[in-house]
mmCIF file of N, CA and C in Angstrom:
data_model
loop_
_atom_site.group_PDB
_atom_site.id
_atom_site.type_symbol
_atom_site.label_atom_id
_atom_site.label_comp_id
_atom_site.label_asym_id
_atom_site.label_seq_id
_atom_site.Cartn_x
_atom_site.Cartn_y
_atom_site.Cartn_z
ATOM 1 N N UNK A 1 -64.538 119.021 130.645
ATOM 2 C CA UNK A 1 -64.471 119.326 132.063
ATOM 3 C C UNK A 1 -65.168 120.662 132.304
ATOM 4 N N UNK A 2 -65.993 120.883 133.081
ATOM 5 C CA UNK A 2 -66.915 122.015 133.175
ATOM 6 C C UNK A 2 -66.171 122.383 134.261
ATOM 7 N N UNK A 3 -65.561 123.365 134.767
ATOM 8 C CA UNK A 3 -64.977 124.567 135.630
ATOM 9 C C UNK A 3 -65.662 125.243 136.594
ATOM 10 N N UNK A 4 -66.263 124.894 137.773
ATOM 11 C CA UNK A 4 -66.871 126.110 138.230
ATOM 12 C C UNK A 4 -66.485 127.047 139.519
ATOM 13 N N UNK A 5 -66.930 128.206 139.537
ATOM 14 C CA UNK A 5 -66.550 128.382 140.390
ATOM 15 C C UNK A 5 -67.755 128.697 141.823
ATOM 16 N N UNK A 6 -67.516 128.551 142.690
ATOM 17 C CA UNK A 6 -68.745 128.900 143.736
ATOM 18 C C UNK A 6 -68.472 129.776 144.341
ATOM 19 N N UNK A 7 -69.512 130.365 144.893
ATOM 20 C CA UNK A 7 -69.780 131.718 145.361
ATOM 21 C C UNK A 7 -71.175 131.661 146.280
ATOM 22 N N UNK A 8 -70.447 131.542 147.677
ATOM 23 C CA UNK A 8 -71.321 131.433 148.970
ATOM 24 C C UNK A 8 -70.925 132.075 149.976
ATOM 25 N N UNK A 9 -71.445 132.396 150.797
ATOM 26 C CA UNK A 9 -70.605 132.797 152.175
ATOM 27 C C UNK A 9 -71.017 132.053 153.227
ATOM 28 N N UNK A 10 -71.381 130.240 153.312
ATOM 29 C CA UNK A 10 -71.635 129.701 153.927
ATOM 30 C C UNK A 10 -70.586 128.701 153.716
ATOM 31 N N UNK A 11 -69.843 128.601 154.600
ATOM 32 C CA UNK A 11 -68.573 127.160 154.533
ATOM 33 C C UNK A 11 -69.261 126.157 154.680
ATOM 34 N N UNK A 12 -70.335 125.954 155.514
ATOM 35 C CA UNK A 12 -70.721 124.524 155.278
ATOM 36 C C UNK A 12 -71.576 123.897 153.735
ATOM 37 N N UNK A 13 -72.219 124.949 152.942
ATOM 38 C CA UNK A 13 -72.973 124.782 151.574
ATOM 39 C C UNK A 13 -71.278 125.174 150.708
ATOM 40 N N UNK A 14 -70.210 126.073 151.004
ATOM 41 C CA UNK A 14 -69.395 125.758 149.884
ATOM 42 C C UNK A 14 -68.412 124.099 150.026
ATOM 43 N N UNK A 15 -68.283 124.303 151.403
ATOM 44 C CA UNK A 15 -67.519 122.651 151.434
ATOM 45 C C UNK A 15 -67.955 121.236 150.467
ATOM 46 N N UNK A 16 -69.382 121.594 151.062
ATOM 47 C CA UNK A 16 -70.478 120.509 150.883
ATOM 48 C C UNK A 16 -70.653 120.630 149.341
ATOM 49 N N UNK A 17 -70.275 121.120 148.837
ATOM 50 C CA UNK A 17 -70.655 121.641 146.912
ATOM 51 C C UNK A 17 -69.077 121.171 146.866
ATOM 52 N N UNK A 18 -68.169 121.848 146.904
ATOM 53 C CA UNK A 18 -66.862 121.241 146.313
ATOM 54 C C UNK A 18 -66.529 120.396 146.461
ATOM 55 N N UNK A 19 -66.951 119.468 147.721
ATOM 56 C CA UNK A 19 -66.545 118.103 147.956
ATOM 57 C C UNK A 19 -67.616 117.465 146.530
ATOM 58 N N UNK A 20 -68.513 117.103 146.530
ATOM 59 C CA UNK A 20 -69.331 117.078 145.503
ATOM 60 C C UNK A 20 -69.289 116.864 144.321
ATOM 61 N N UNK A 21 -68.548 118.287 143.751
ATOM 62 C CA UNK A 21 -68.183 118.672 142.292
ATOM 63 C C UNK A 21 -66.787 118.452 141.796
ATOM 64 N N UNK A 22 -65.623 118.194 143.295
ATOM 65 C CA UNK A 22 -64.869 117.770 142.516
ATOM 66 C C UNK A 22 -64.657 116.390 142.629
ATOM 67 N N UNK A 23 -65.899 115.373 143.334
ATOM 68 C CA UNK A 23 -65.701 113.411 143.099
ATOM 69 C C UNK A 23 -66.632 113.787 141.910
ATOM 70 N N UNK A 24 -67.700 114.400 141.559
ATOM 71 C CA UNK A 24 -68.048 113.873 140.688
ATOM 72 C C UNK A 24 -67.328 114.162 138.942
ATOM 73 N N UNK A 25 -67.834 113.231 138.057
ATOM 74 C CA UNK A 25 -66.988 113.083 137.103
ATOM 75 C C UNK A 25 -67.547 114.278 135.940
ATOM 76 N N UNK A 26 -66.298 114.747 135.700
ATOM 77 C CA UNK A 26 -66.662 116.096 134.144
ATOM 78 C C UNK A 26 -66.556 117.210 135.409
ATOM 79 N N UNK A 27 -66.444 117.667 136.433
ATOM 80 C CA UNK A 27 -66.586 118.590 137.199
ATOM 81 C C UNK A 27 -65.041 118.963 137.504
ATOM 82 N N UNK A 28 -64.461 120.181 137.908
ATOM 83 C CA UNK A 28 -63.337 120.681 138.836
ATOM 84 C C UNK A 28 -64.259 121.608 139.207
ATOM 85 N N UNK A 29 -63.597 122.164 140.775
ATOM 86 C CA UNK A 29 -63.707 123.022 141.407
ATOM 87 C C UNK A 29 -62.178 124.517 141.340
ATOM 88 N N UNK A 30 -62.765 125.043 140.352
ATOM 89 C CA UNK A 30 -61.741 126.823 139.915
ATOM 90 C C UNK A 30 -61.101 127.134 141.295
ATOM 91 N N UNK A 31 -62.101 128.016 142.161
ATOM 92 C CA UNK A 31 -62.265 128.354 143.314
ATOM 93 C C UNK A 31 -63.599 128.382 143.863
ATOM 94 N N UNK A 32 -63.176 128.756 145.476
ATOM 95 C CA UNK A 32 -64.552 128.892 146.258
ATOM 96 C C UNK A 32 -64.193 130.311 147.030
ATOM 97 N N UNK A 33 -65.292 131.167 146.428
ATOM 98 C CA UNK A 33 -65.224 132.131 147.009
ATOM 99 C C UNK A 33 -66.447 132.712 148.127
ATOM 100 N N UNK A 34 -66.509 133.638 148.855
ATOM 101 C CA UNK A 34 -67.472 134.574 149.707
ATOM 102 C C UNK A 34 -67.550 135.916 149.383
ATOM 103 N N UNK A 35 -67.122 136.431 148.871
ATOM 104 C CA UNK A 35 -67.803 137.953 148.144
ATOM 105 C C UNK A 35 -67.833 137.974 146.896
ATOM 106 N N UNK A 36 -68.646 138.784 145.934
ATOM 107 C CA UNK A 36 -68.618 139.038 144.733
ATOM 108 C C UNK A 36 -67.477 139.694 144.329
ATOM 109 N N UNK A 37 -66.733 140.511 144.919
ATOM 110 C CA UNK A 37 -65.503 140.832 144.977
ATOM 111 C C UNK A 37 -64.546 139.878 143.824
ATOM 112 N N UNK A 38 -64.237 139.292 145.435
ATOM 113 C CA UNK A 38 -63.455 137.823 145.083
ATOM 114 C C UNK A 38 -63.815 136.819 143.821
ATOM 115 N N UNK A 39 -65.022 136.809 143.317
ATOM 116 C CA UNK A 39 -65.432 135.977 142.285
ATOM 117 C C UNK A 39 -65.027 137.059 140.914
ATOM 118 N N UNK A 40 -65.386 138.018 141.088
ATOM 119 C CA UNK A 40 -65.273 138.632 140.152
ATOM 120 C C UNK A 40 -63.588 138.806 139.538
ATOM 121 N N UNK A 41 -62.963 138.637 140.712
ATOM 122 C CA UNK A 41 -61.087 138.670 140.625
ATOM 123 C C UNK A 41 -61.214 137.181 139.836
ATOM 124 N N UNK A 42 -61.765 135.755 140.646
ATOM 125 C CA UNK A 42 -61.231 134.856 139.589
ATOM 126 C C UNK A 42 -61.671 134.918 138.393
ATOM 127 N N UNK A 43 -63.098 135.355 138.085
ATOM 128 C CA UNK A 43 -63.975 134.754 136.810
ATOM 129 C C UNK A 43 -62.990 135.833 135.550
ATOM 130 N N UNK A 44 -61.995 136.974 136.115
ATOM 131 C CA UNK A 44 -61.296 137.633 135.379
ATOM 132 C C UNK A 44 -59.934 137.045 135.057
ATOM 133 N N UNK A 45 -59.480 136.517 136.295
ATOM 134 C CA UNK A 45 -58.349 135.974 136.113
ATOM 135 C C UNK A 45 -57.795 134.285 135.615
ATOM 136 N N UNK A 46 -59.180 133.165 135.994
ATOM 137 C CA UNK A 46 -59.099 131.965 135.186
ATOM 138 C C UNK A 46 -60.444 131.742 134.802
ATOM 139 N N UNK A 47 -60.085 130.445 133.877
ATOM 140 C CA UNK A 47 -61.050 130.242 133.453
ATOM 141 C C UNK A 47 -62.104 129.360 134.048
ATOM 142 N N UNK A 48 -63.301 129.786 134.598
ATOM 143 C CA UNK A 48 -64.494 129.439 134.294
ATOM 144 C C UNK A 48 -65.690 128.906 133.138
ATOM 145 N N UNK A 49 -66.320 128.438 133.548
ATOM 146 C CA UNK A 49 -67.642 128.066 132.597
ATOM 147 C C UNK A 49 -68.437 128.035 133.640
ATOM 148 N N UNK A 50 -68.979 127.577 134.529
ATOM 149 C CA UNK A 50 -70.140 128.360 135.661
ATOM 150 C C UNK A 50 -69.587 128.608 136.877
ATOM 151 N N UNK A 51 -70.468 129.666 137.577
ATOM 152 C CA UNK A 51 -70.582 129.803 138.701
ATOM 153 C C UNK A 51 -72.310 129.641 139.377
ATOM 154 N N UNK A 52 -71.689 128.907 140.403
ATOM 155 C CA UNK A 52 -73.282 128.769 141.255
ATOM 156 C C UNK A 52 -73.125 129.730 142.367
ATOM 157 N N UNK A 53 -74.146 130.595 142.461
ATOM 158 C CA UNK A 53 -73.621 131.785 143.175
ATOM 159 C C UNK A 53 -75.134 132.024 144.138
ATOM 160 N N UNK A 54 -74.620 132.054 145.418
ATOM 161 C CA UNK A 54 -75.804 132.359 146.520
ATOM 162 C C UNK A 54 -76.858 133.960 146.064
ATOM 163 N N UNK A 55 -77.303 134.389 146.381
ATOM 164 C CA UNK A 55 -78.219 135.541 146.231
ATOM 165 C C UNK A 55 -77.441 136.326 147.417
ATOM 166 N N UNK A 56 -77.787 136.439 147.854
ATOM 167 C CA UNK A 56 -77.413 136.981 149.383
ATOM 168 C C UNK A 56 -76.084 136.666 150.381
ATOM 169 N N UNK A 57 -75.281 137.963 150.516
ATOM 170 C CA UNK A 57 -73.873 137.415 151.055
ATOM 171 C C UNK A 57 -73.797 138.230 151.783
ATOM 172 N N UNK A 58 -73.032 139.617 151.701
ATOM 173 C CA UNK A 58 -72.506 140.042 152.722
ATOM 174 C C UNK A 58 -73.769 141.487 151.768
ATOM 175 N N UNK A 59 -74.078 141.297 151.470
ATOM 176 C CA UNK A 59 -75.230 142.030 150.926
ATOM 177 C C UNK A 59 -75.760 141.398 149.378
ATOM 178 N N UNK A 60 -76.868 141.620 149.098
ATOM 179 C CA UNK A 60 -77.846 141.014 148.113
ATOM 180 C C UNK A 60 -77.175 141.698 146.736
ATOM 181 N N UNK A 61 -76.998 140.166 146.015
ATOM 182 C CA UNK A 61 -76.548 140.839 144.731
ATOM 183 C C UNK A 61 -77.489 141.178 143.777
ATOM 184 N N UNK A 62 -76.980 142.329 143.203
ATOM 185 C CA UNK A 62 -77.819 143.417 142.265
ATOM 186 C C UNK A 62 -77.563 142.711 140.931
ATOM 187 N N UNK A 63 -78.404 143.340 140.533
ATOM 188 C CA UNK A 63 -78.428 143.011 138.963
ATOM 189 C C UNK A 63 -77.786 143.045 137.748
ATOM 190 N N UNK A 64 -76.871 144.408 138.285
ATOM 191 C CA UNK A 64 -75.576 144.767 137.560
ATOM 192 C C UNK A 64 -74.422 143.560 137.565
ATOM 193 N N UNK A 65 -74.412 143.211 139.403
ATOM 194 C CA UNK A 65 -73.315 142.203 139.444
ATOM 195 C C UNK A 65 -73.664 140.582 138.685
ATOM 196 N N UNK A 66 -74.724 140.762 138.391
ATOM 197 C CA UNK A 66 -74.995 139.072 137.766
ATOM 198 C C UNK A 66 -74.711 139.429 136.994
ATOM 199 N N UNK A 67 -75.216 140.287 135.931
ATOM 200 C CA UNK A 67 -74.752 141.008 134.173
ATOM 201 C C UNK A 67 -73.467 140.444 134.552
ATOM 202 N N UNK A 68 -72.766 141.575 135.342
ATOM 203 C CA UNK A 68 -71.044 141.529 135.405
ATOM 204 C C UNK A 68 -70.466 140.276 135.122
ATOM 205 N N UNK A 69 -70.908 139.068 135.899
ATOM 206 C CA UNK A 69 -70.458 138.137 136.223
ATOM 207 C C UNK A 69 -71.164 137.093 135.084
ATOM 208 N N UNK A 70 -71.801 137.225 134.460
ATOM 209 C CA UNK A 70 -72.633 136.472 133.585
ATOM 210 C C UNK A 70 -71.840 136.904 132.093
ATOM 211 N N UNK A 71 -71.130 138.077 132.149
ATOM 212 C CA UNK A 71 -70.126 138.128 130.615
ATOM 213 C C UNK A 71 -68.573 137.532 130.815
ATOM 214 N N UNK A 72 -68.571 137.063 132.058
ATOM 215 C CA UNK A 72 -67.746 136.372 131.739
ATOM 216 C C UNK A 72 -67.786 134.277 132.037
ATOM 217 N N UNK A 73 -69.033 134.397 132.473
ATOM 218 C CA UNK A 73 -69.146 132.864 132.800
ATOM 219 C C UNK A 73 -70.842 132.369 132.864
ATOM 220 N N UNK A 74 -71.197 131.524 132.729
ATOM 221 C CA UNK A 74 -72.585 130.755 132.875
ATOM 222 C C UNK A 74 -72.837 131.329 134.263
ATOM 223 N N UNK A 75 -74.356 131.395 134.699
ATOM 224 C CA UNK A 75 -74.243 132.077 136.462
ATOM 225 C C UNK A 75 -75.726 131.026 136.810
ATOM 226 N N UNK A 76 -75.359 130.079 137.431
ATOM 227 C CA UNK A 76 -76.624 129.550 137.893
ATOM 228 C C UNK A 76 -76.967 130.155 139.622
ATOM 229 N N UNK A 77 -77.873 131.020 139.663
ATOM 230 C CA UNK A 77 -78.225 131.137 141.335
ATOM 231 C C UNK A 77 -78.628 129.946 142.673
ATOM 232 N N UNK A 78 -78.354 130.307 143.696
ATOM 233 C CA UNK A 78 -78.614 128.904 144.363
ATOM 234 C C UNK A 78 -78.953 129.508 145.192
ATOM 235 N N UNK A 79 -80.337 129.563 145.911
ATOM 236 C CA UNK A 79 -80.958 130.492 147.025
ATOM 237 C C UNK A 79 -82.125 130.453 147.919
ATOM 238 N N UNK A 80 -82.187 130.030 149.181
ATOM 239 C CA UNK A 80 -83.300 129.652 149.810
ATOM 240 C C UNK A 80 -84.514 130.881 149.619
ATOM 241 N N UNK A 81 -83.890 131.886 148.273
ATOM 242 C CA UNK A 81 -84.629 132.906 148.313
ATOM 243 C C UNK A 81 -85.659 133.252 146.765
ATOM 244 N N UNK A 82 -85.096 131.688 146.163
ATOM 245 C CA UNK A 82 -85.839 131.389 144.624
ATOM 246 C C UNK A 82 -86.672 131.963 144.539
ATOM 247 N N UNK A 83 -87.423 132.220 145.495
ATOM 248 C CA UNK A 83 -89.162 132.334 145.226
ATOM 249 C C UNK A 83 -89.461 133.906 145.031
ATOM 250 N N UNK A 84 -88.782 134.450 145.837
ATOM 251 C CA UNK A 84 -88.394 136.219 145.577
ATOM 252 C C UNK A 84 -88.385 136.583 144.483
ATOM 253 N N UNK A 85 -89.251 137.790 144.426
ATOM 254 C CA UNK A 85 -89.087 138.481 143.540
ATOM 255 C C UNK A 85 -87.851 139.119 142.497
ATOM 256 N N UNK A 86 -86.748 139.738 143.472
ATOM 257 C CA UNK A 86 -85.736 140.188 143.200
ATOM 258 C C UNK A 86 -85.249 138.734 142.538
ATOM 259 N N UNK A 87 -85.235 137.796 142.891
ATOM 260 C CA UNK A 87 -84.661 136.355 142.538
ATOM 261 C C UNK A 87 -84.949 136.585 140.931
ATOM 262 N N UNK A 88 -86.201 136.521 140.191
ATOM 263 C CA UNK A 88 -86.625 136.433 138.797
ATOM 264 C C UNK A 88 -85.436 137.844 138.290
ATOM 265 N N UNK A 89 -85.779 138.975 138.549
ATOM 266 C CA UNK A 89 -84.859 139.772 138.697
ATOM 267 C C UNK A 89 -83.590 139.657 138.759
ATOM 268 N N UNK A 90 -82.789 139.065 138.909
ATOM 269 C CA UNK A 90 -81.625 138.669 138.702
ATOM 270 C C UNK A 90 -81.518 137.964 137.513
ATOM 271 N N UNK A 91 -82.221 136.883 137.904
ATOM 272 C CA UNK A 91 -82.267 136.007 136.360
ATOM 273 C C UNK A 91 -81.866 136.496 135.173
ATOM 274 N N UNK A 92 -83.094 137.575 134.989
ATOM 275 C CA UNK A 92 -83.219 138.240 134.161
ATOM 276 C C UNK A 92 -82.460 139.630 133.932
ATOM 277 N N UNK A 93 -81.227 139.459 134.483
ATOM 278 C CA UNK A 93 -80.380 140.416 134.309
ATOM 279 C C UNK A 93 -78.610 139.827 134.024
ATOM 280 N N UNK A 94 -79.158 138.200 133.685
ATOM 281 C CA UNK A 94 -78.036 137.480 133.200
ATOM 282 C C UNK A 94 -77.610 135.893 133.570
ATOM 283 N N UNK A 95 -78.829 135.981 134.882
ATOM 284 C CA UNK A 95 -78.278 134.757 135.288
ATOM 285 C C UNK A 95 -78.863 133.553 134.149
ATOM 286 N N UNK A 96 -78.541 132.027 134.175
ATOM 287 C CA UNK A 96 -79.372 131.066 133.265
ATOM 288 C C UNK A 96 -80.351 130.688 134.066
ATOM 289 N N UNK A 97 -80.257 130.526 135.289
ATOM 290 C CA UNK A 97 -81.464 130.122 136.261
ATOM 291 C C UNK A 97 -81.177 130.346 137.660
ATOM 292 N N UNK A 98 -82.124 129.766 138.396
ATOM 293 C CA UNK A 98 -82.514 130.370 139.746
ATOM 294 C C UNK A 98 -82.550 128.123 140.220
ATOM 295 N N UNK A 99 -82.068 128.272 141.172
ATOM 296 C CA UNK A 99 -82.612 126.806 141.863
ATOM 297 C C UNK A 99 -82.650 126.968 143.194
ATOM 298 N N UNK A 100 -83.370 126.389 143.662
ATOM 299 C CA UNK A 100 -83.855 126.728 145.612
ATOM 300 C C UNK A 100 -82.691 125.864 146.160
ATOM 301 N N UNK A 101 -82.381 126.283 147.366
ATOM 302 C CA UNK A 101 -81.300 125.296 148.396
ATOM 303 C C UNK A 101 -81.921 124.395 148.687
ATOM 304 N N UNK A 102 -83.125 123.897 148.535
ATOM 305 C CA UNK A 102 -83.797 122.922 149.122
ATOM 306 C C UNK A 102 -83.627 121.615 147.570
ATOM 307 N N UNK A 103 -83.084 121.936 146.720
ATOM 308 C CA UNK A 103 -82.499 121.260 145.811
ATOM 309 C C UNK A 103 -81.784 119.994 146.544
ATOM 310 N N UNK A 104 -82.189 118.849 145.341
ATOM 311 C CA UNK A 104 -81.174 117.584 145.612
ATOM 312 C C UNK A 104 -80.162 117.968 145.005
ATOM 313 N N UNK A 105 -78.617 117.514 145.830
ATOM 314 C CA UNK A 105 -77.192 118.063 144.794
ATOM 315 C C UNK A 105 -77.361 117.181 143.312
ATOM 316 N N UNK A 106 -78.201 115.701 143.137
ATOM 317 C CA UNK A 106 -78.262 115.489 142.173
ATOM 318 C C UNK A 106 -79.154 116.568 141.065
ATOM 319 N N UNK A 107 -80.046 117.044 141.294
ATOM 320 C CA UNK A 107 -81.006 117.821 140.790
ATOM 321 C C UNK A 107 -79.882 119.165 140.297
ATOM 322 N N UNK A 108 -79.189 119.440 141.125
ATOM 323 C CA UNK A 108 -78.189 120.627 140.915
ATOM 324 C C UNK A 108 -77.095 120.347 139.965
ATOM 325 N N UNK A 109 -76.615 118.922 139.809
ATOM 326 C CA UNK A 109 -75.756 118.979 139.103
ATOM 327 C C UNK A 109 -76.058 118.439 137.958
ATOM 328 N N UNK A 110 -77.437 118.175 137.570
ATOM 329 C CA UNK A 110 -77.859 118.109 136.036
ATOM 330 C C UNK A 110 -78.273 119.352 135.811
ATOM 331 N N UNK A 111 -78.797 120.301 136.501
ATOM 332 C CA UNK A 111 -78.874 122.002 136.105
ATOM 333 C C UNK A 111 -78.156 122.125 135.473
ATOM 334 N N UNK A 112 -77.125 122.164 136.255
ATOM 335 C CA UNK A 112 -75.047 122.777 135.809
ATOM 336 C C UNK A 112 -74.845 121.909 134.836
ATOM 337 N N UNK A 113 -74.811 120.806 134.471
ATOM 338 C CA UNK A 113 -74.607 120.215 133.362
ATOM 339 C C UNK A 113 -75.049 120.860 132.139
ATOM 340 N N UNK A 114 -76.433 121.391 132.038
ATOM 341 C CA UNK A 114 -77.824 121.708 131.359
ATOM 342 C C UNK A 114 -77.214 123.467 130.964
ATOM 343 N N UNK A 115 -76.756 123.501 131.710
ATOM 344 C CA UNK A 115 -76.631 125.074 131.716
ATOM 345 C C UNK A 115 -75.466 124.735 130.748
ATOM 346 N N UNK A 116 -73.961 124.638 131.731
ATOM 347 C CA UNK A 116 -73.514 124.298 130.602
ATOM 348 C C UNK A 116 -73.374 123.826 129.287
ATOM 349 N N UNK A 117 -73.962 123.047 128.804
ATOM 350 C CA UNK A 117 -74.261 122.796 127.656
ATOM 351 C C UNK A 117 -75.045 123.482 126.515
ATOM 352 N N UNK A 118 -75.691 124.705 127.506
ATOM 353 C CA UNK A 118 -76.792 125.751 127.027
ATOM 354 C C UNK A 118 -78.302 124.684 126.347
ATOM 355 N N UNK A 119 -78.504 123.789 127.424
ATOM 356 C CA UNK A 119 -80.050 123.282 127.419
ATOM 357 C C UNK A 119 -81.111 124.141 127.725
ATOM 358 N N UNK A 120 -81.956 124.106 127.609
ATOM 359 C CA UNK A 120 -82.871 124.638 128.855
ATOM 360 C C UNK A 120 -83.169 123.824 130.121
ATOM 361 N N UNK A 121 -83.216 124.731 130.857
ATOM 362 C CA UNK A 121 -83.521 124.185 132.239
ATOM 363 C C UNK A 121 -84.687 124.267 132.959
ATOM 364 N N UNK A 122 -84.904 123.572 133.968
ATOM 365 C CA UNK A 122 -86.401 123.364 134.770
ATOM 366 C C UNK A 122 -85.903 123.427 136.078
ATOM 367 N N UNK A 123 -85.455 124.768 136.711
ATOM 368 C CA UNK A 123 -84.891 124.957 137.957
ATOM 369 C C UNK A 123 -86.159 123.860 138.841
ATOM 370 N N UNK A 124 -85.624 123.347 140.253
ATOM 371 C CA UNK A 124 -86.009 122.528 140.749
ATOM 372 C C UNK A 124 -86.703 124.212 141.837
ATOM 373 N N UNK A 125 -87.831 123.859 142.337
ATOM 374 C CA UNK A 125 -88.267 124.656 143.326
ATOM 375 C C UNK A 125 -88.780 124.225 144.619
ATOM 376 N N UNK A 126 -88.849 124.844 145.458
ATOM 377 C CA UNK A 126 -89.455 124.406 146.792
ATOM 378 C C UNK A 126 -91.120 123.286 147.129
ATOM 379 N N UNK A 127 -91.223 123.005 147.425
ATOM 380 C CA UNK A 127 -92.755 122.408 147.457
ATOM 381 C C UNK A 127 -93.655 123.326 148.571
ATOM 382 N N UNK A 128 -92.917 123.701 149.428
ATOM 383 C CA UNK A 128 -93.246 124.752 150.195
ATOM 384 C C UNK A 128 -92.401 126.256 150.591
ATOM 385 N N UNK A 129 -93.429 127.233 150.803
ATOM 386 C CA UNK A 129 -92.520 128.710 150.945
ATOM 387 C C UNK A 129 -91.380 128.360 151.866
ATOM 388 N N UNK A 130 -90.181 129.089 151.573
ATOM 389 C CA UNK A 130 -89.149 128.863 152.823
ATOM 390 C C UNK A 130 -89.803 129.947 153.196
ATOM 391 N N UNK A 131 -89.343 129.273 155.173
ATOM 392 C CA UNK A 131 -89.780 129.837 156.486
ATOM 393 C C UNK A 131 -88.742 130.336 156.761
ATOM 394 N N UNK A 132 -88.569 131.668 157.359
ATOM 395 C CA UNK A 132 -87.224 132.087 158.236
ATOM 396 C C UNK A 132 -87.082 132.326 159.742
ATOM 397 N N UNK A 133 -88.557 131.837 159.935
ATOM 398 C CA UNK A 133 -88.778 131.718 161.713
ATOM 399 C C UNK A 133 -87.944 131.015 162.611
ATOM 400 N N UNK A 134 -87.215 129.641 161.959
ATOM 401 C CA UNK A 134 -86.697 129.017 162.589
ATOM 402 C C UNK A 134 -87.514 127.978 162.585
ATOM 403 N N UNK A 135 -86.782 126.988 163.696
ATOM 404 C CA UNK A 135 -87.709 125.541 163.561
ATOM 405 C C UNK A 135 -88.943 125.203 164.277
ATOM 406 N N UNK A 136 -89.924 124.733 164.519
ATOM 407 C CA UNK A 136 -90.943 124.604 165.229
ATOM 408 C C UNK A 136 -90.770 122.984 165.885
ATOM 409 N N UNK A 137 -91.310 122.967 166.653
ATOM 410 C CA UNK A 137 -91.553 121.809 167.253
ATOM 411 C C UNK A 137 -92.436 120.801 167.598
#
């Protein structure tokens, strides 16, 4: 049973992930949290094996906090902000990978599988830059 915990500050992407992770099979949902704070209280207090954790919440997580959070659990990122620089940057300060929100949840939950298992992975990426203009018509 792989454990995870999430870490978003969007209720509709954490709903939409726990509903998800806990029908599908080998998955529970730990907790669902919105600050690094709060994740950092569970990933201390139960047990984990990943967290899929947004980039950006109530401010952009640093590099220290992935380390932080990466000695005590697998840290896959999930971020309409993959493509960013700071994004590789994180990675590389503990996370196992980076996957864009524009991800299929199937695509996401063979990551997390992958991760868990300590595979290598082939984060799924955008086909195009995310836009933050909004929608066009």
């Amino acid at each position: 049973m792989i454990r995870l915990l999430l870490l978003d500050d969007h209720p509709a992407i954490t709903s939409g992930l726990s509903a998800h992770f806990d029908a599908a099979p080998g998955f529970t949902v730990t907790a669902v949290t919105s600050t690094f704070r709060e994740a950092m209280r569970v990933a201390t207090t139960q047990p984990v094996d990943v967290t899929i954790a947004d980039i950006h919440l109530d401010a952009t997580l640093t590099p220290r906090q992935v380390s932080s959070l990466a000695e005590r659990c697998k840290v896959v990122l999930f971020s309409a902000f993959s493509r960013e620089p700071f994004a590789a940057r994180l990675a590389e300060a503990g996370a196992a990978t980076v996957v864009d929100k524009s991800a299929r949840i199937a695509e996401l939950e063979a990551i997390v599988r992958d991760v868990h298992a300590g595979r290598p992975t082939r984060a799924q990426r955008p086909s195009r830059p995310t836009s933050r203009r909004g929608c066009s018509r």
